[in-house]
Amino acid sequence: MADEFAIESSLKEKRRFEPDPKWSRAALVPGKAAYRRMVKEAEKDFRRYWARHAKENVSWFTPWKKILDWKPPRARWFVGGKTNVSYNCLDRHLEGENAWRKNKAAIIWEGEPGDRRVLTYGDLHREVCKFANVLKDRGVKKGDRVILYMPLVPELAIAMLACTRIGAVHSIIFGGFSADAIRDRTNDAEARVIVTADGGWRRGQIVRLKDMVDEAIDGGAAVNQVIVLQRTGHDVPMKAGRDLWWHDLMADASPVCKPAKLDSEHPLFILYTSGSTGKPKGILHTTGGYLTHVATTSKYIFDLKETDTYWCTADIGWITGHSYVVYGMLANGATSVMYEGAPNWPDEERFWQIIDRYRVTIFYTAPTAIRTFMKWGADHVKKYDLSSLRLLGTVGEPINPEAWMWYRRVIGHNRCPIVDTWWQTETGGILISPVPGAVATTPGSATLPFPGIFPDIVNEQGESCGPDEGGYLVIKKPWPGMLRGIHGDPERFREQYWSKFDGIYFTGDGARRDRNGYFWVMGRVDDVMNVAGHRLSTMEVESALVSHPKVAEAAVVGRPDEIKGTAVVGFVSLEGDVAFDASLAEELRSHVAREIGPVARPDEVRIAAALPKTRSGKIMRRLLRDVAAGRETTGDTTTLEDFSVLASLRQDEE
Ligand code: WT7
């Protein structure tokens, strides 16, 4: 076992796991030859390849006239085609040869306190139609934006699908975000309606969502209607004329609602994500291409069969939840497990208990979670029967080979393939991942592009890098699930993704490709930190710190962290003669959590008399990163001289 964990450097990684022939034979892509045919087909004509998938995996009311209209950076897929996402996720499983799915579980849900619900496709269809009618009655029209700020409950999926049914555009705000974050996103999206809940459960505590919404509206979120789901049952004030209970509205709603016939390029959702400037970007995804991409990748990368019970642990508030808890799964008529709460409530066995209880066959989670499970120890896992599992997946950040091997051995009992899936909020769906049963895996590598996706690694001049040469990860051809823009900011869209290399999508990630053509993603090259699989911009946390009255200036950097991948460290210089001590550090950490949300709470706040800067006034984060990582001489974090000394040294250097 010792040597199994010895090799940590991915450059030296030699372990390779060929697909098990028995597994391959039963797979949707049954082995290497079938995979090569897919690759060939895509290379010959990627447009026709995607059109075939759009026909096979999506139902259309009206066929498209043109597969792709590509005027960089503007892409339109399946131009002239008409479809509806809720129709694809629901109605078509209730009619024709698939009518038997009416009583198949669409969602198996477990609340943190232990309550359980199963919604069949028939149930889900009925609830979605009713809520679509509720939205219509509230005056929501095609194209209107609706904010969803909810716990991980079936009603969140119901609200999403109800929006898509009538052509409203949802924008989900993760339930851990603060009132300010809600206000900014709501106003940027120009939404008039928020759907929320009284609260949700997290580690035995109530997360008071409705209070946050009230605070956001008091703080200037320009909405005039709030629909409130009763989840936790605690008292919440309801403002007459503005706030309405979900259950009251649903009581008289009709269960009949025709799906709107929407243009393939009709906006489906806006999801906010961090960029390298302080302001979150509203990533826009549209209908037909997105659905084709997530339905196709769900099917082949998770090798979905009718009998599977699939569980992705991501919150629906992130892109992973949109694409691979809800849309990709339901479009395939699959059974998706949802769990509301924390992995360690009431204890560290919860996840394994859930896998055992529902006989989960496919499990998809994040490296940060796997490292946490490793820390908690294999004993918790061993108490449960995980023999139902047949496929494992990871997403969100590079996975270190040690965690990969642990996942394979302890969770997968050395018999489940692992799909390490690389993608982004912007890409809509998975772009680089092994296809299980067909592609050999190697710990730490996301392996090969999904057929039909054309990534490359290039240097500053845009030339392809050689084997094992590090460079920028780019995508050279358009793909169906690609973002169509940043809401309200076409200039930023162009600048951020399409200006570094002309007409080629820039991911913001650094990567290398080995001699086998396998991709090794190394992480972000911009001022974005990947904390526990989620993107945070250094600028965003900095502006939250500076908004505290005692802070004059702030610089934020990431520090390598065993569990979270990256820990957030803030350096602050203070106003006037304010003194720095542990309680102020704590106050500043909480301040950031209040401003942005607990995800952004710095792990550490340090004092700096002055921040090290270049002569042009740019903060030298590179230097601070060294200090944060403990690569400085003493352990004394409150000495100021180090910084100025280091800074002046570096200044002379530049
Ligand atoms: C960034 C995107 C994709 C849904 C979750 C995060 C990093 C994501 C991997 C992976 C190495 C990965 C990248 C990417 N990332 N998956 N398998 N291996 N890095 O979505 O918040 O949009 O973040 O996460 O740096 O650019 P996101």
mmCIF file with all atom_site columns, C-alpha atoms in Angstrom, residues 240-316:
data_model
loop_
_atom_site.group_PDB
_atom_site.id
_atom_site.type_symbol
_atom_site.label_atom_id
_atom_site.label_alt_id
_atom_site.label_comp_id
_atom_site.label_asym_id
_atom_site.label_entity_id
_atom_site.label_seq_id
_atom_site.pdbx_PDB_ins_code
_atom_site.Cartn_x
_atom_site.Cartn_y
_atom_site.Cartn_z
_atom_site.occupancy
_atom_site.B_iso_or_equiv
_atom_site.pdbx_formal_charge
_atom_site.auth_seq_id
_atom_site.auth_comp_id
_atom_site.auth_asym_id
_atom_site.auth_atom_id
_atom_site.pdbx_PDB_model_num
ATOM 1  C CA . ALA A 1 240 ? -48.876 41.495 2.601   1.00 0.00 ? 240 ALA A CA 1
ATOM 2  C CA . GLY A 1 241 ? -49.104 42.165 -1.121  1.00 0.00 ? 241 GLY A CA 1
ATOM 3  C CA . ARG A 1 242 ? -45.589 40.843 -1.742  1.00 0.00 ? 242 ARG A CA 1
ATOM 4  C CA . ASP A 1 243 ? -45.081 37.474 -0.058  1.00 0.00 ? 243 ASP A CA 1
ATOM 5  C CA . LEU A 1 244 ? -47.189 34.407 -0.818  1.00 0.00 ? 244 LEU A CA 1
ATOM 6  C CA . TRP A 1 245 ? -47.001 30.816 0.382   1.00 0.00 ? 245 TRP A CA 1
ATOM 7  C CA . TRP A 1 246 ? -46.108 28.158 -2.169  1.00 0.00 ? 246 TRP A CA 1
ATOM 8  C CA . HIS A 1 247 ? -48.740 25.775 -0.741  1.00 0.00 ? 247 HIS A CA 1
ATOM 9  C CA . ASP A 1 248 ? -51.540 28.354 -0.935  1.00 0.00 ? 248 ASP A CA 1
ATOM 10 C CA . LEU A 1 249 ? -50.790 29.084 -4.565  1.00 0.00 ? 249 LEU A CA 1
ATOM 11 C CA . MET A 1 250 ? -50.426 25.402 -5.474  1.00 0.00 ? 250 MET A CA 1
ATOM 12 C CA . ALA A 1 251 ? -53.714 24.463 -3.754  1.00 0.00 ? 251 ALA A CA 1
ATOM 13 C CA . ASP A 1 252 ? -55.837 25.818 -6.592  1.00 0.00 ? 252 ASP A CA 1
ATOM 14 C CA . ALA A 1 253 ? -53.407 25.526 -9.473  1.00 0.00 ? 253 ALA A CA 1
ATOM 15 C CA . SER A 1 254 ? -54.430 23.494 -12.497 1.00 0.00 ? 254 SER A CA 1
ATOM 16 C CA . PRO A 1 255 ? -52.254 20.466 -13.336 1.00 0.00 ? 255 PRO A CA 1
ATOM 17 C CA . VAL A 1 256 ? -52.647 21.109 -17.030 1.00 0.00 ? 256 VAL A CA 1
ATOM 18 C CA . CYS A 1 257 ? -50.101 23.330 -18.729 1.00 0.00 ? 257 CYS A CA 1
ATOM 19 C CA . LYS A 1 258 ? -48.894 23.001 -22.286 1.00 0.00 ? 258 LYS A CA 1
ATOM 20 C CA . PRO A 1 259 ? -45.135 23.348 -22.746 1.00 0.00 ? 259 PRO A CA 1
ATOM 21 C CA . ALA A 1 260 ? -44.227 26.470 -24.718 1.00 0.00 ? 260 ALA A CA 1
ATOM 22 C CA . LYS A 1 261 ? -42.662 25.784 -28.121 1.00 0.00 ? 261 LYS A CA 1
ATOM 23 C CA . LEU A 1 262 ? -39.400 27.630 -27.702 1.00 0.00 ? 262 LEU A CA 1
ATOM 24 C CA . ASP A 1 263 ? -36.727 28.563 -30.112 1.00 0.00 ? 263 ASP A CA 1
ATOM 25 C CA . SER A 1 264 ? -33.548 26.496 -29.766 1.00 0.00 ? 264 SER A CA 1
ATOM 26 C CA . GLU A 1 265 ? -31.686 29.667 -28.791 1.00 0.00 ? 265 GLU A CA 1
ATOM 27 C CA . HIS A 1 266 ? -34.300 30.819 -26.261 1.00 0.00 ? 266 HIS A CA 1
ATOM 28 C CA . PRO A 1 267 ? -32.564 31.682 -22.949 1.00 0.00 ? 267 PRO A CA 1
ATOM 29 C CA . LEU A 1 268 ? -32.837 28.830 -20.457 1.00 0.00 ? 268 LEU A CA 1
ATOM 30 C CA . PHE A 1 269 ? -31.006 30.132 -17.415 1.00 0.00 ? 269 PHE A CA 1
ATOM 31 C CA . ILE A 1 270 ? -28.504 32.614 -16.085 1.00 0.00 ? 270 ILE A CA 1
ATOM 32 C CA . LEU A 1 271 ? -26.048 31.381 -13.490 1.00 0.00 ? 271 LEU A CA 1
ATOM 33 C CA . TYR A 1 272 ? -23.670 33.739 -11.728 1.00 0.00 ? 272 TYR A CA 1
ATOM 34 C CA . THR A 1 273 ? -20.047 32.776 -11.301 1.00 0.00 ? 273 THR A CA 1
ATOM 35 C CA . SER A 1 274 ? -16.886 34.523 -10.173 1.00 0.00 ? 274 SER A CA 1
ATOM 36 C CA . GLY A 1 275 ? -14.486 36.020 -12.640 1.00 0.00 ? 275 GLY A CA 1
ATOM 37 C CA . SER A 1 276 ? -11.170 37.732 -12.129 1.00 0.00 ? 276 SER A CA 1
ATOM 38 C CA . THR A 1 277 ? -12.801 41.087 -11.427 1.00 0.00 ? 277 THR A CA 1
ATOM 39 C CA . GLY A 1 278 ? -14.989 41.704 -8.397  1.00 0.00 ? 278 GLY A CA 1
ATOM 40 C CA . LYS A 1 279 ? -18.314 41.572 -10.196 1.00 0.00 ? 279 LYS A CA 1
ATOM 41 C CA . PRO A 1 280 ? -19.948 38.142 -10.669 1.00 0.00 ? 280 PRO A CA 1
ATOM 42 C CA . LYS A 1 281 ? -20.754 37.226 -14.249 1.00 0.00 ? 281 LYS A CA 1
ATOM 43 C CA . GLY A 1 282 ? -24.235 36.116 -15.252 1.00 0.00 ? 282 GLY A CA 1
ATOM 44 C CA . ILE A 1 283 ? -23.452 33.177 -17.524 1.00 0.00 ? 283 ILE A CA 1
ATOM 45 C CA . LEU A 1 284 ? -26.211 32.696 -20.075 1.00 0.00 ? 284 LEU A CA 1
ATOM 46 C CA . HIS A 1 285 ? -27.212 29.281 -21.393 1.00 0.00 ? 285 HIS A CA 1
ATOM 47 C CA . THR A 1 286 ? -29.878 28.592 -23.985 1.00 0.00 ? 286 THR A CA 1
ATOM 48 C CA . THR A 1 287 ? -32.237 25.756 -24.800 1.00 0.00 ? 287 THR A CA 1
ATOM 49 C CA . GLY A 1 288 ? -31.563 23.267 -27.613 1.00 0.00 ? 288 GLY A CA 1
ATOM 50 C CA . GLY A 1 289 ? -27.764 23.132 -27.633 1.00 0.00 ? 289 GLY A CA 1
ATOM 51 C CA . TYR A 1 290 ? -27.444 22.999 -23.865 1.00 0.00 ? 290 TYR A CA 1
ATOM 52 C CA . LEU A 1 291 ? -29.993 20.206 -23.619 1.00 0.00 ? 291 LEU A CA 1
ATOM 53 C CA . THR A 1 292 ? -28.281 18.234 -26.374 1.00 0.00 ? 292 THR A CA 1
ATOM 54 C CA . HIS A 1 293 ? -24.935 18.580 -24.651 1.00 0.00 ? 293 HIS A CA 1
ATOM 55 C CA . VAL A 1 294 ? -26.047 17.617 -21.136 1.00 0.00 ? 294 VAL A CA 1
ATOM 56 C CA . ALA A 1 295 ? -28.348 14.802 -22.300 1.00 0.00 ? 295 ALA A CA 1
ATOM 57 C CA . THR A 1 296 ? -25.614 13.287 -24.492 1.00 0.00 ? 296 THR A CA 1
ATOM 58 C CA . THR A 1 297 ? -22.780 13.555 -21.972 1.00 0.00 ? 297 THR A CA 1
ATOM 59 C CA . SER A 1 298 ? -25.017 12.254 -19.145 1.00 0.00 ? 298 SER A CA 1
ATOM 60 C CA . LYS A 1 299 ? -25.849 9.227  -21.241 1.00 0.00 ? 299 LYS A CA 1
ATOM 61 C CA . TYR A 1 300 ? -22.340 8.275  -22.357 1.00 0.00 ? 300 TYR A CA 1
ATOM 62 C CA . ILE A 1 301 ? -20.091 9.518  -19.570 1.00 0.00 ? 301 ILE A CA 1
ATOM 63 C CA . PHE A 1 302 ? -22.305 8.069  -16.848 1.00 0.00 ? 302 PHE A CA 1
ATOM 64 C CA . ASP A 1 303 ? -23.247 5.113  -19.051 1.00 0.00 ? 303 ASP A CA 1
ATOM 65 C CA . LEU A 1 304 ? -26.872 5.590  -17.997 1.00 0.00 ? 304 LEU A CA 1
ATOM 66 C CA . LYS A 1 305 ? -29.121 2.546  -18.046 1.00 0.00 ? 305 LYS A CA 1
ATOM 67 C CA . GLU A 1 306 ? -32.817 2.359  -17.109 1.00 0.00 ? 306 GLU A CA 1
ATOM 68 C CA . THR A 1 307 ? -31.937 0.458  -13.947 1.00 0.00 ? 307 THR A CA 1
ATOM 69 C CA . ASP A 1 308 ? -29.410 2.954  -12.613 1.00 0.00 ? 308 ASP A CA 1
ATOM 70 C CA . THR A 1 309 ? -29.778 4.936  -9.425  1.00 0.00 ? 309 THR A CA 1
ATOM 71 C CA . TYR A 1 310 ? -27.565 7.959  -9.876  1.00 0.00 ? 310 TYR A CA 1
ATOM 72 C CA . TRP A 1 311 ? -26.425 10.307 -7.144  1.00 0.00 ? 311 TRP A CA 1
ATOM 73 C CA . CYS A 1 312 ? -24.571 13.557 -7.713  1.00 0.00 ? 312 CYS A CA 1
ATOM 74 C CA . THR A 1 313 ? -23.873 15.255 -4.398  1.00 0.00 ? 313 THR A CA 1
ATOM 75 C CA . ALA A 1 314 ? -23.607 18.791 -5.818  1.00 0.00 ? 314 ALA A CA 1
ATOM 76 C CA . ASP A 1 315 ? -26.024 21.490 -4.769  1.00 0.00 ? 315 ASP A CA 1
ATOM 77 C CA . ILE A 1 316 ? -28.401 22.476 -7.547  1.00 0.00 ? 316 ILE A CA 1
#
